[in-house]
mmCIF file of C-alpha atoms and ligand atoms in Angstrom:
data_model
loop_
_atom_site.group_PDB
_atom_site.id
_atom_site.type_symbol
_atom_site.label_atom_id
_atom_site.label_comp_id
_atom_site.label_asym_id
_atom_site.label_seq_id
_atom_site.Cartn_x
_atom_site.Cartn_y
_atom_site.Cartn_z
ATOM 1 C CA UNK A 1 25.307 47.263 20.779
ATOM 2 C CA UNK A 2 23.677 50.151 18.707
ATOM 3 C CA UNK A 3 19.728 50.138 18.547
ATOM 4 C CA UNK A 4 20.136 49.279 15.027
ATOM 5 C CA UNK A 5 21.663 45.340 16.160
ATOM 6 C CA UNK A 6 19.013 45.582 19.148
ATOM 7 C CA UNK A 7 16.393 45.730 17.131
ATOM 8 C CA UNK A 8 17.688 43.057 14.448
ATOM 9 C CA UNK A 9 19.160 40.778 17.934
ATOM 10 C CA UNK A 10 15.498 40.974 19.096
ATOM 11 C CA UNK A 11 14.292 40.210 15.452
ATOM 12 C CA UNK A 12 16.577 37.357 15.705
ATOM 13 C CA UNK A 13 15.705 35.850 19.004
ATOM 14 C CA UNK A 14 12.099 36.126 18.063
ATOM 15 C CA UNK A 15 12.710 34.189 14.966
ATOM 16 C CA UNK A 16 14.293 32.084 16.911
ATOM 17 C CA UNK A 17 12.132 31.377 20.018
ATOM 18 C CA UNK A 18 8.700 30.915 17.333
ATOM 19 C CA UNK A 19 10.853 28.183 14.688
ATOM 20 C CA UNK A 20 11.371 26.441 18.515
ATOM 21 C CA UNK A 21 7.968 26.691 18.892
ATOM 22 C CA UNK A 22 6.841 25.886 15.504
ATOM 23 C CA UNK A 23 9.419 22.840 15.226
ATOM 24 C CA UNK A 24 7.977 21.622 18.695
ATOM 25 C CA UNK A 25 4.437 21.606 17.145
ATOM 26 C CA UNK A 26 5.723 20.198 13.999
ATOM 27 C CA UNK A 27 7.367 17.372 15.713
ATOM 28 C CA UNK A 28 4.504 15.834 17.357
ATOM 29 C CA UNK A 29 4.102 12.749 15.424
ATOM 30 C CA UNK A 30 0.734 11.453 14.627
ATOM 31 C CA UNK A 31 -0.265 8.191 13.965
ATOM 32 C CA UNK A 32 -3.332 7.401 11.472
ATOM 33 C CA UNK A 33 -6.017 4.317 11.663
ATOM 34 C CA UNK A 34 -6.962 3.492 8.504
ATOM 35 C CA UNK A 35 -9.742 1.235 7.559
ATOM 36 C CA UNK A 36 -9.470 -1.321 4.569
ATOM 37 C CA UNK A 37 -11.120 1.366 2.001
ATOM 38 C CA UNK A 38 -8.155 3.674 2.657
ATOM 39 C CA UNK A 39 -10.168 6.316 4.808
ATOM 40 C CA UNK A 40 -8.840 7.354 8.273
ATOM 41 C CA UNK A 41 -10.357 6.201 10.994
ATOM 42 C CA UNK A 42 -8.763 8.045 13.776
ATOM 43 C CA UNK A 43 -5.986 10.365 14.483
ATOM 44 C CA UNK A 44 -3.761 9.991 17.786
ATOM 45 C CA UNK A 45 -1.013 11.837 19.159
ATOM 46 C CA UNK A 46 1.960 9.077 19.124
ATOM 47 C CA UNK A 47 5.359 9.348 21.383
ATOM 48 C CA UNK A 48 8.854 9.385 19.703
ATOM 49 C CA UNK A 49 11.811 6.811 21.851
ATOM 50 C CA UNK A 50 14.364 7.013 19.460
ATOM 51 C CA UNK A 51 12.597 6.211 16.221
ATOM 52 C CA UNK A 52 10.422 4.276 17.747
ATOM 53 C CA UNK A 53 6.489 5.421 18.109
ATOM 54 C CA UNK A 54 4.754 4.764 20.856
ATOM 55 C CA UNK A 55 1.130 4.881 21.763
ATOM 56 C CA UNK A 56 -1.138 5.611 25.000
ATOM 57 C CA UNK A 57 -3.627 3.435 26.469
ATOM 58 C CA UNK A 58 -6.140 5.571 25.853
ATOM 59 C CA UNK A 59 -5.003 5.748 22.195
ATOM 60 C CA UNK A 60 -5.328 1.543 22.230
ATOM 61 C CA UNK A 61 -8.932 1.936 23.017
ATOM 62 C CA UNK A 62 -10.055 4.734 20.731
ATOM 63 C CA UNK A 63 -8.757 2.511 18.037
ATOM 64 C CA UNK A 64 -9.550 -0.832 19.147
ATOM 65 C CA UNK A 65 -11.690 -1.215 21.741
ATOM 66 C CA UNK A 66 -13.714 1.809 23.926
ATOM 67 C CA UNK A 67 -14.798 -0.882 26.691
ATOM 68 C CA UNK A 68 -11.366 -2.000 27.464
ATOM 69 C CA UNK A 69 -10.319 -1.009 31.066
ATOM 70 C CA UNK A 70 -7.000 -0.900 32.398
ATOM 71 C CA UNK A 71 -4.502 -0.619 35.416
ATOM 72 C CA UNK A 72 -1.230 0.425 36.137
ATOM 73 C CA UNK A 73 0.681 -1.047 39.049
ATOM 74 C CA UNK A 74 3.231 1.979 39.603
ATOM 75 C CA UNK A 75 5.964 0.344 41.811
ATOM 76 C CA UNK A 76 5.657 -3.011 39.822
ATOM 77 C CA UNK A 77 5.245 -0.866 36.619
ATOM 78 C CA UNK A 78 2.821 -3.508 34.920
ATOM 79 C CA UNK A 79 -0.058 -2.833 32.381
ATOM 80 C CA UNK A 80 -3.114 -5.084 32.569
ATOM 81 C CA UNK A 81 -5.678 -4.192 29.327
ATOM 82 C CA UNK A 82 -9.067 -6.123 29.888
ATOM 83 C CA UNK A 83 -10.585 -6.510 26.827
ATOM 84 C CA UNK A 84 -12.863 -9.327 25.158
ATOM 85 C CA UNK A 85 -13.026 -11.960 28.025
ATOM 86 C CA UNK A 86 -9.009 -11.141 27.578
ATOM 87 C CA UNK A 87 -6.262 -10.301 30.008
ATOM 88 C CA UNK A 88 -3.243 -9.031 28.659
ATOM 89 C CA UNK A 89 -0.221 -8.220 31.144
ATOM 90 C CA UNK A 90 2.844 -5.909 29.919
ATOM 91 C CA UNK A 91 5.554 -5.233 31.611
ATOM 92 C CA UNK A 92 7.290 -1.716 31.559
ATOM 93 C CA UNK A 93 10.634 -2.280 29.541
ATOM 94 C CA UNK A 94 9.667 -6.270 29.106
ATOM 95 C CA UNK A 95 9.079 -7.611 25.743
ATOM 96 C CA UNK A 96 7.160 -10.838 27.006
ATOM 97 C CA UNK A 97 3.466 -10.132 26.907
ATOM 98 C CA UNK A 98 0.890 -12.822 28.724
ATOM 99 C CA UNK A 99 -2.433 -13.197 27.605
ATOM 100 C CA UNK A 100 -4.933 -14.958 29.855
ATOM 101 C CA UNK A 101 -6.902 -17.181 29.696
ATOM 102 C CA UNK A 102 -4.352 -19.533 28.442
ATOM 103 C CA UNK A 103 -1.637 -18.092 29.077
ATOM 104 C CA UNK A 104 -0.027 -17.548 25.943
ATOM 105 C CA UNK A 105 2.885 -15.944 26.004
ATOM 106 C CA UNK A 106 4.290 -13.613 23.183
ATOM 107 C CA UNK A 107 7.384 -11.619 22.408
ATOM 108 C CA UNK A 108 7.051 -7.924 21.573
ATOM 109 C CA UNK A 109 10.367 -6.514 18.989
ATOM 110 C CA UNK A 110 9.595 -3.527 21.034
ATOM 111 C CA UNK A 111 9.028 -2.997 25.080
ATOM 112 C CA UNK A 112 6.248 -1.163 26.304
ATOM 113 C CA UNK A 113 7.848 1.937 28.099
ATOM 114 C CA UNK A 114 7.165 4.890 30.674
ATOM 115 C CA UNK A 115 7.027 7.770 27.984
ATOM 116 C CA UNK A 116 6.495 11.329 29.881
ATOM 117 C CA UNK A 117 5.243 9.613 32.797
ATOM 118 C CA UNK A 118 2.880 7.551 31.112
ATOM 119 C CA UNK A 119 2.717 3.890 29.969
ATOM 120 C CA UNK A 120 2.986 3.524 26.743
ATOM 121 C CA UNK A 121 2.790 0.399 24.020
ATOM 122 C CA UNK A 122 5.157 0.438 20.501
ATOM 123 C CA UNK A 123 3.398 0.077 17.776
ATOM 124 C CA UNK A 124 4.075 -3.473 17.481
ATOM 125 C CA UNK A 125 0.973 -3.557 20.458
ATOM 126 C CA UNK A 126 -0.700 -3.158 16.985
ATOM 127 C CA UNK A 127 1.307 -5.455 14.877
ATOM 128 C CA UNK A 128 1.710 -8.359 16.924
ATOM 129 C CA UNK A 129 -0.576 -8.513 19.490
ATOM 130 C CA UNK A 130 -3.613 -7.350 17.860
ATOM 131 C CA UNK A 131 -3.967 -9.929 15.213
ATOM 132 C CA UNK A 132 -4.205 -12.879 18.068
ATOM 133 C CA UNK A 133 -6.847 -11.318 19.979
ATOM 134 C CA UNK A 134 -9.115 -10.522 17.121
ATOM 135 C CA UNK A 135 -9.580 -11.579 13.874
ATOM 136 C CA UNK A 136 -7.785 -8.746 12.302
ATOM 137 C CA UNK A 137 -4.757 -8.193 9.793
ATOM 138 C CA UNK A 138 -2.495 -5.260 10.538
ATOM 139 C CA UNK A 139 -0.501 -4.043 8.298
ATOM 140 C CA UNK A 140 2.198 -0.848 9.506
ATOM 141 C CA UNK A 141 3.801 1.884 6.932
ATOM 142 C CA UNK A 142 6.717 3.154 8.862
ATOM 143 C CA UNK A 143 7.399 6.146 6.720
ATOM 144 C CA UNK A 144 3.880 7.453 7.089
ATOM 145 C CA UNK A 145 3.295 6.199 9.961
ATOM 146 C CA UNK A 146 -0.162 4.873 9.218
ATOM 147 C CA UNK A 147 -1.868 1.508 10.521
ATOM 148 C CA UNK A 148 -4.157 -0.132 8.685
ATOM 149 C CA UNK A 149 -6.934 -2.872 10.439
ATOM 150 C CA UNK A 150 -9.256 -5.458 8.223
ATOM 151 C CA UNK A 151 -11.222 -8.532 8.970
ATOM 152 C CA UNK A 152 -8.596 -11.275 8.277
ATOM 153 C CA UNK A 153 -10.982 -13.848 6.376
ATOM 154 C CA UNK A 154 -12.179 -10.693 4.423
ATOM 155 C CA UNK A 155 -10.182 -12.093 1.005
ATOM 156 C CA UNK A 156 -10.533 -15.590 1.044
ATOM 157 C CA UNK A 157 -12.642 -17.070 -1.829
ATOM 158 C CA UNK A 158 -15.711 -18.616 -1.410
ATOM 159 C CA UNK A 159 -14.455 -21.936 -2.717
ATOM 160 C CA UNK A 160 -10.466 -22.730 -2.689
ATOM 161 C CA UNK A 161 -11.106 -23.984 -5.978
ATOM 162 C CA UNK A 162 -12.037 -20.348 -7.278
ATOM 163 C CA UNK A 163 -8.612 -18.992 -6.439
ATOM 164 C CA UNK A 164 -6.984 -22.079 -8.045
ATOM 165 C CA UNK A 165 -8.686 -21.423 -11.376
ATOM 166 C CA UNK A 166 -7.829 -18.213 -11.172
ATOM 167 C CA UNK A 167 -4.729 -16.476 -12.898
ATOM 168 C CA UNK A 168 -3.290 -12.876 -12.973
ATOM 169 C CA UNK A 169 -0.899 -11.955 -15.430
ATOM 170 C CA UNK A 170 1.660 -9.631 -14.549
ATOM 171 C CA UNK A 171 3.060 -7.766 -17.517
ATOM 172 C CA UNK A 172 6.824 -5.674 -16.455
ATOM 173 C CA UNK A 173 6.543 -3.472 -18.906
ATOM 174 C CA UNK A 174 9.911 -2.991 -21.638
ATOM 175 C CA UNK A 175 12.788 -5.556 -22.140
ATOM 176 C CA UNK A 176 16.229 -6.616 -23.409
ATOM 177 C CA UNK A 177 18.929 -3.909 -24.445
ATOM 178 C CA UNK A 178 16.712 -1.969 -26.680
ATOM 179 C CA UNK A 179 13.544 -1.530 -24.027
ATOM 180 C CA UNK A 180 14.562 0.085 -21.236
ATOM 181 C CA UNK A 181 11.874 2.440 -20.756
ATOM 182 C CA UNK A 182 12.332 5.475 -18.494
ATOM 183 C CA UNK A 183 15.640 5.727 -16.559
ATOM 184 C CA UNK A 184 16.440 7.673 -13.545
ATOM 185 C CA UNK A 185 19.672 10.058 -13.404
ATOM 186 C CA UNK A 186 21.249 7.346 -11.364
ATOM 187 C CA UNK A 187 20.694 4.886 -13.753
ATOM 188 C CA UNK A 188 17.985 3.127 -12.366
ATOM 189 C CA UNK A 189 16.029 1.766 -14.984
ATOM 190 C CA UNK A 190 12.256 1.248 -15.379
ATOM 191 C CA UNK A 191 12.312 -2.171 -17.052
ATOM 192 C CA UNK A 192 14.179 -3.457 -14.082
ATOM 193 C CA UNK A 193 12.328 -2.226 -11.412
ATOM 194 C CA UNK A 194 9.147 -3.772 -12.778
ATOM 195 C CA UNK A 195 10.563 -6.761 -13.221
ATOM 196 C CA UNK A 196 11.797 -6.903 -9.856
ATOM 197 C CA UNK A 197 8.242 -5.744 -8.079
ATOM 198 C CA UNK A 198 6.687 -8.624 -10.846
ATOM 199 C CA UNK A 199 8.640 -11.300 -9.535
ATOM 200 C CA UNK A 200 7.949 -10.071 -5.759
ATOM 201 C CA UNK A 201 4.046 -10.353 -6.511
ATOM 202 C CA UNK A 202 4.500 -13.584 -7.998
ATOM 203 C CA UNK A 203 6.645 -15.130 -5.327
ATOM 204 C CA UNK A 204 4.010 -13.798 -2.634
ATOM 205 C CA UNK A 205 1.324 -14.652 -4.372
ATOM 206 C CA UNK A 206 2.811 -18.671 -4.433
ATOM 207 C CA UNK A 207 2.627 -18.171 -0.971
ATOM 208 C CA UNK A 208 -1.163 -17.533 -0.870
ATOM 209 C CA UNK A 209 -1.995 -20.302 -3.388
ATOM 210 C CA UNK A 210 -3.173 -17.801 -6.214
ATOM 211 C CA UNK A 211 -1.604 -17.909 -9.463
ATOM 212 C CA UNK A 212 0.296 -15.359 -11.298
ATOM 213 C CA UNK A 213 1.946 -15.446 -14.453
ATOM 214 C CA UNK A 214 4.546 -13.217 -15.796
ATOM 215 C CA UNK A 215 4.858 -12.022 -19.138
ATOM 216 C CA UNK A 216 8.511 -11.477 -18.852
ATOM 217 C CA UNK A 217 10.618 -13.680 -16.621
ATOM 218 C CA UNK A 218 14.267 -11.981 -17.249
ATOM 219 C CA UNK A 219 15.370 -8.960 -19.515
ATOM 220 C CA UNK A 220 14.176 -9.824 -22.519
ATOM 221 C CA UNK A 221 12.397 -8.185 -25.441
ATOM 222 C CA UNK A 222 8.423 -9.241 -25.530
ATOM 223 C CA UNK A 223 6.239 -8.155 -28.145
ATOM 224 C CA UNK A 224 3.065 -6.522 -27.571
ATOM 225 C CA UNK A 225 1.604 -10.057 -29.381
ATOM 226 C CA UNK A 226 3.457 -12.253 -27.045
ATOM 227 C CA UNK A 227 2.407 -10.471 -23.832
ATOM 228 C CA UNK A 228 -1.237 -11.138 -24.669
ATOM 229 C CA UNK A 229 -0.690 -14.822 -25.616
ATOM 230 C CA UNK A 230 0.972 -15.372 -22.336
ATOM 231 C CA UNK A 231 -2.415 -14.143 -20.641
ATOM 232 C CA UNK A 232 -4.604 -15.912 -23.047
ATOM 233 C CA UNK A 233 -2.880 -19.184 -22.968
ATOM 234 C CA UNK A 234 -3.217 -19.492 -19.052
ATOM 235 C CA UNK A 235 -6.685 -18.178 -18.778
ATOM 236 C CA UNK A 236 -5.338 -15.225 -16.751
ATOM 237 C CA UNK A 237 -9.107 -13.123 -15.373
ATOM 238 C CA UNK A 238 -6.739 -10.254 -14.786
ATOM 239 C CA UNK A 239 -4.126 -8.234 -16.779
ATOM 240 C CA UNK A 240 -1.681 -5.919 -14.945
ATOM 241 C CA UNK A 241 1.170 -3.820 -16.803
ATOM 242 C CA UNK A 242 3.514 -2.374 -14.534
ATOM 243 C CA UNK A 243 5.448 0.777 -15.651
ATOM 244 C CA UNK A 244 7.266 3.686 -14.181
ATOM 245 C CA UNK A 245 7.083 7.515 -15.395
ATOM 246 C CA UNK A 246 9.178 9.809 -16.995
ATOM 247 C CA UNK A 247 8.211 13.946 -17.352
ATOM 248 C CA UNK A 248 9.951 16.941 -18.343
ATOM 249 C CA UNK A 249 8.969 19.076 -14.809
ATOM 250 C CA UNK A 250 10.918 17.308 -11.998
ATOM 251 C CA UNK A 251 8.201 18.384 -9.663
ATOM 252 C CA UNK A 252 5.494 15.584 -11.590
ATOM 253 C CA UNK A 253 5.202 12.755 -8.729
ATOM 254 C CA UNK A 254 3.246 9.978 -7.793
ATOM 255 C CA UNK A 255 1.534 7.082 -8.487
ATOM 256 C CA UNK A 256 -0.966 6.496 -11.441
ATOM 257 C CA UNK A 257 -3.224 3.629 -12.208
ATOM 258 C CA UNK A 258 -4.718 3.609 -15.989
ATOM 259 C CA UNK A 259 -7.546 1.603 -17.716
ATOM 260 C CA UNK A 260 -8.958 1.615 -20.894
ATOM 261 C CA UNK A 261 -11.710 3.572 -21.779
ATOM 262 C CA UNK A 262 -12.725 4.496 -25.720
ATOM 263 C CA UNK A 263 -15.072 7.280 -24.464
ATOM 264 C CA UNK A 264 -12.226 7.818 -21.718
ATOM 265 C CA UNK A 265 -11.366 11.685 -20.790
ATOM 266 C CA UNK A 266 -8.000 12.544 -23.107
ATOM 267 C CA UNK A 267 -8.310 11.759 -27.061
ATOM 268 C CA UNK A 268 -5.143 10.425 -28.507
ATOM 269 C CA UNK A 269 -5.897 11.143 -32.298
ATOM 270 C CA UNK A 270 -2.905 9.589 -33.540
ATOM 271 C CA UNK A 271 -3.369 6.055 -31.901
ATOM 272 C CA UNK A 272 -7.463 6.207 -31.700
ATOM 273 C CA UNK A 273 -8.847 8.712 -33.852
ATOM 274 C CA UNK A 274 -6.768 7.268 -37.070
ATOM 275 C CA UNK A 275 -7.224 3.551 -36.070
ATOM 276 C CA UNK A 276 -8.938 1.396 -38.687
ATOM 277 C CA UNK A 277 -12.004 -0.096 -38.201
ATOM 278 C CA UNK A 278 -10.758 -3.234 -37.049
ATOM 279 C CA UNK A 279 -8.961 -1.781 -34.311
ATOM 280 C CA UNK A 280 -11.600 0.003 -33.125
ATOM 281 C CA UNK A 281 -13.836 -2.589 -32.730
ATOM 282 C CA UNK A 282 -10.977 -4.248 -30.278
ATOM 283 C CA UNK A 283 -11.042 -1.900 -28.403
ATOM 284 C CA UNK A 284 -14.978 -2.112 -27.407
ATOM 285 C CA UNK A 285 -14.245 -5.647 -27.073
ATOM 286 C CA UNK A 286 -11.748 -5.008 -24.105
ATOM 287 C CA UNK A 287 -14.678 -2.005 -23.257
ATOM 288 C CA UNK A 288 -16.831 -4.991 -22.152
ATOM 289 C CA UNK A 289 -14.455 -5.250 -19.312
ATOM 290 C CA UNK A 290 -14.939 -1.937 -17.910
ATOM 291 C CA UNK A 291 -16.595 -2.077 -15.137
ATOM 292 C CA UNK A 292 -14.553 -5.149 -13.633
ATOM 293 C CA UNK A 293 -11.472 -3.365 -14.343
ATOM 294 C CA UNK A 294 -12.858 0.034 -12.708
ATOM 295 C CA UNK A 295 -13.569 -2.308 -9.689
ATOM 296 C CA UNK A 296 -10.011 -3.593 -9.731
ATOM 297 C CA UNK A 297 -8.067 0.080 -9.942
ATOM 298 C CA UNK A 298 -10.713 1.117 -7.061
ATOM 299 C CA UNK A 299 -8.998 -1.905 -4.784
ATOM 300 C CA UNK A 300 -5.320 -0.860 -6.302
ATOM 301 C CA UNK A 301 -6.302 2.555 -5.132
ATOM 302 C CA UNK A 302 -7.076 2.022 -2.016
ATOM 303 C CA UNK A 303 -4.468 -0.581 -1.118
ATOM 304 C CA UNK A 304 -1.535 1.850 -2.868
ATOM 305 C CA UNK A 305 -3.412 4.681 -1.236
ATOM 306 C CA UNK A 306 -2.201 3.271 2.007
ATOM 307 C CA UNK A 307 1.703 3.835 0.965
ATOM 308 C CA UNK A 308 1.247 7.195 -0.713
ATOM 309 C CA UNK A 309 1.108 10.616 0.269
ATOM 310 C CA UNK A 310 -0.127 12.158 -2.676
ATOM 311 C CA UNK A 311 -3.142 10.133 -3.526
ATOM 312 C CA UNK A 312 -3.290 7.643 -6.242
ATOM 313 C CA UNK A 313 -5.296 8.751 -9.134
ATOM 314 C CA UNK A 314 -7.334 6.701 -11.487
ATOM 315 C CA UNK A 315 -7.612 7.886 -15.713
ATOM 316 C CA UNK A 316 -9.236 6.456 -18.489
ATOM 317 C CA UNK A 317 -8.072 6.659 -21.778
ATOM 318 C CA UNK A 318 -8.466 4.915 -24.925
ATOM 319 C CA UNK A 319 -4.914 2.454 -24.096
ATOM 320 C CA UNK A 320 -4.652 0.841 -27.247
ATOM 321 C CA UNK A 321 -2.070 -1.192 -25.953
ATOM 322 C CA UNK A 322 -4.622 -2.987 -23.821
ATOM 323 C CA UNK A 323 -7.010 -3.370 -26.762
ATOM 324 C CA UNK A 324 -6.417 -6.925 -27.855
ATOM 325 C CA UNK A 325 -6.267 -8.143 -24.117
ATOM 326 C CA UNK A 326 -10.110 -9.641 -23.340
ATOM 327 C CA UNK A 327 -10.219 -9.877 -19.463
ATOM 328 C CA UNK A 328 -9.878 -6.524 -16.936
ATOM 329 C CA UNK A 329 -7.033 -4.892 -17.669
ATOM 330 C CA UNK A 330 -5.335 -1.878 -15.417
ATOM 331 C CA UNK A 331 -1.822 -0.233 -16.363
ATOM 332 C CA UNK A 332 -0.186 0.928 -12.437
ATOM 333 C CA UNK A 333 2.310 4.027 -13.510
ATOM 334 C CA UNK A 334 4.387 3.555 -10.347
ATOM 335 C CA UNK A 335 6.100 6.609 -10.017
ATOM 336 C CA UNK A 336 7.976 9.493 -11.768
ATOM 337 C CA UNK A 337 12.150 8.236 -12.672
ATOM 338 C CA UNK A 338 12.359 11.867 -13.157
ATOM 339 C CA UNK A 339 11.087 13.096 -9.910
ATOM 340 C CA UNK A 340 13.790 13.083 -6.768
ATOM 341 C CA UNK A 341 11.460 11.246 -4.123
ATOM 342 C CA UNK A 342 9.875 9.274 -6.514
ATOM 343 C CA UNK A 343 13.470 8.140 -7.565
ATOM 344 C CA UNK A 344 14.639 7.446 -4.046
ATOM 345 C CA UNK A 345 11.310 5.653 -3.042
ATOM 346 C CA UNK A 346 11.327 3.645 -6.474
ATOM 347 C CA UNK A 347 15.496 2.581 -5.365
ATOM 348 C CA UNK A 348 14.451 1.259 -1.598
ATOM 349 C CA UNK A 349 14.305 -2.384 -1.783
ATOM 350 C CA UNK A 350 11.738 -1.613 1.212
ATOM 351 C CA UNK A 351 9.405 0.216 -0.552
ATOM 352 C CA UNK A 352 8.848 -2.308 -3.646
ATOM 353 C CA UNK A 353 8.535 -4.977 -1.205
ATOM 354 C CA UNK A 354 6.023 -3.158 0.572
ATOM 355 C CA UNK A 355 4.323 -1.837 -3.250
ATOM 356 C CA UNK A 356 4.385 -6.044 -4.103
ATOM 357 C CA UNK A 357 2.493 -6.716 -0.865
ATOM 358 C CA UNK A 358 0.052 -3.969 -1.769
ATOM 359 C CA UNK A 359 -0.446 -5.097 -5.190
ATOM 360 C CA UNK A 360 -1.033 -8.559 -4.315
ATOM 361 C CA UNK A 361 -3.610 -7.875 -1.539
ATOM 362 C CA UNK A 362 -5.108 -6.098 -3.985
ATOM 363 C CA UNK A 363 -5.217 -8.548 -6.478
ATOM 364 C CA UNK A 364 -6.515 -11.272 -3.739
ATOM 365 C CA UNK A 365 -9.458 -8.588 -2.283
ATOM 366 C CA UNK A 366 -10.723 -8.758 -6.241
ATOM 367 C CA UNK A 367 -10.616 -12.183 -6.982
ATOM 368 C CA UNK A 368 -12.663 -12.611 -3.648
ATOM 369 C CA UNK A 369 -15.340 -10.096 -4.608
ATOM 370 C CA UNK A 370 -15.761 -11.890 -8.007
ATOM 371 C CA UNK A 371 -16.137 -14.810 -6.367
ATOM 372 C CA UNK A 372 -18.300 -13.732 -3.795
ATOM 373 C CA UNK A 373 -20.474 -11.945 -6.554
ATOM 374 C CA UNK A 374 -20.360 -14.044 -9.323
ATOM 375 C CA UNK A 375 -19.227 -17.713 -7.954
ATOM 376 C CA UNK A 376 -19.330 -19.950 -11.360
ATOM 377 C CA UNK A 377 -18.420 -17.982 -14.050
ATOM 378 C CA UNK A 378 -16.938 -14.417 -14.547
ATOM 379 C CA UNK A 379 -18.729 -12.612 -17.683
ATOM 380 C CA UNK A 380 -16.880 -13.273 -20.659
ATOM 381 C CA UNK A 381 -19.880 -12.337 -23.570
HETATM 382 ZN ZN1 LIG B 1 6.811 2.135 -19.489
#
């Protein structure tokens, strides 16, 4: 060996020994508390078995509760958490989980486990477990490994009746064979994959007694004009058009949510500046619903938020295509066809099931704040 390959061997092995290093620090998974607005919470260090995360004690009371106390029976290697009047026993490498008093007994899809010589709980601790001790929801996004905690009775109307009056329309943007709107270079299609997440929200929404009508139910060609009569004839308080992105830089990504604003930031002269008077005075018609479908993208936001990397932004234009539509109306952009990730995230059955559960939480956390703000009537004038 020369000095010349000394020097580049030692070049070598110190490239190699810091991308060790840096991959070790890069590797150390996080997981991230969110709270029902979208903001985190907390940060903890998380364990990797396999896929699976896994979280310390101490990270279970940071997040849920600082007074809990527990204790670790080494040669029996059982957990007890005290927390809220509650004793919960775990086992290490048990699924059962007992919760006293009562002794209720539930089943874990995950075992707690001695991670670097620690006990440690999966992150269905979170999922499962947490729910029956408090009154929480938890909600879990794999990918980003985020958790998210609310009140459970956060979104249920004031009255049952209120949520029985109450309609969304979801519009899947495009139709039939001429419509297809944006299309991946696999040949996924935006007109289907709206329809698809449209027909998720409405069959979940079923489920939680709120109803939703679509304007499209298969691939067929709607007219602007028949979209709107489908949300005028059943009274819908809420107007959602679901599209997907197309742009000429592969790099443009994310999610988008839209409303209509006249005095909105970007000028479209051709649609707005040209329209006759008519036309115009639509639009400030649909204006008078700008605040309550602000409030409506803020709850989108923060729900999609949750999913997202990049965050999800927020414009208002002048959409003349929501003009003629008199009730809050929002257009959610979900994604770039032309972007790689977007593509592949947009394709994952997974992902639009877990967009559809977004959308319709956040479609239930605005009816209950118009209920809970304005109980009889929702400003029409
Ligand atoms: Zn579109």
């Amino acid at each position: 060996m020369n000095r010349h390959s000394v020097v580049v061997y030692a070049l070598f092995l110190g490239v190699l020994v810091w991308s060790i290093a840096f991959k070790g620090i890069a590797q150390e998974p996080h997981v991230h508390f969110i709270d029902v607005d979208g903001k985190i919470i907390a940060e903890v260090t998380a364990q990797l078995n396999d896929e699976n995360v896994y979280l310390s004690v101490d990270a279970v009371k940071q997040v849920f509760d600082p007074a809990m106390t527990d204790q670790y029976n080494h040669p029996r290697k059982r957990l007890t958490l005290r927390t809220k009047n509650k004793r919960i026993r775990l086992q290490m490498g048990k699924t059962t989980v007992t919760i006293d008093p009562g002794g209720k007994i539930i089943t874990l899809s995950m075992p707690p486990m001695i991670i670097a010589q620690q006990p440690m709980v999966p992150i269905t601790f979170f999922t499962q477990l947490l729910p029956i001790l408090n009154d929480v929801e938890v909600i879990y996004n794999p990918s980003l490994r985020r958790v998210q905690m609310r009140p459970k009775g956060s979104w249920i109307p004031a009255e049952e009746t209120d949520s029985q009056n109450w309609a969304a329309i979801i519009d899947p943007g495009h139709g039939g064979a001429d419509d297809r709107g944006c299309e991946g270079n696999t040949g996924l299609l935006e007109k289907d994959i709206v329809l698809a997440l449209a027909k998720q929200i409405q069959e979940i929404s079923k489920q939680k007694e709120m109803r939703v009508y679509l304007t499209r139910q298969g691939d067929t060609k709607k007219t602007h004009f028949e979209r709107i009569q489908v949300a005028n004839r059943n009274q819908g308080k809420l107007f959602l058009s679901l599209h997907c992105n197309a742009s000429f830089s592969p790099h443009e990504k994310g999610v988008k949510v839209y409303l209509n604003n006249p005095k909105g930031e970007i000028r479209f002269p051709t649609a707005v500046g040209q329209a006759p008077a008519g036309q115009r005075l639509k639009i400030l018609a649909q204006a008078n619903f700008l605040k309550q479908s602000r409030d409506f993208a803020f709850v989108l936001q923060a729900e999609l938020n949750f999913l997202t990397e990049i965050p999800v932004t927020i414009t208002e234009l002048p959409l003349i295509t929501l003009s003629e539509i008199y009730m809050p109306a929002v257009v959610l952009e979900l994604g770039y066809l032309s972007n790689v990730e977007d593509l592949g995230k947009l394709s994952n059955p997974e992902y639009i099931a877990s967009v559809s559960q977004a959308v319709t939480r956040a479609i239930q956390r605005y009816i209950s704040s118009v209920n809970q703000s304005a109980p009889a009537t929702v400003s029409e004038q």
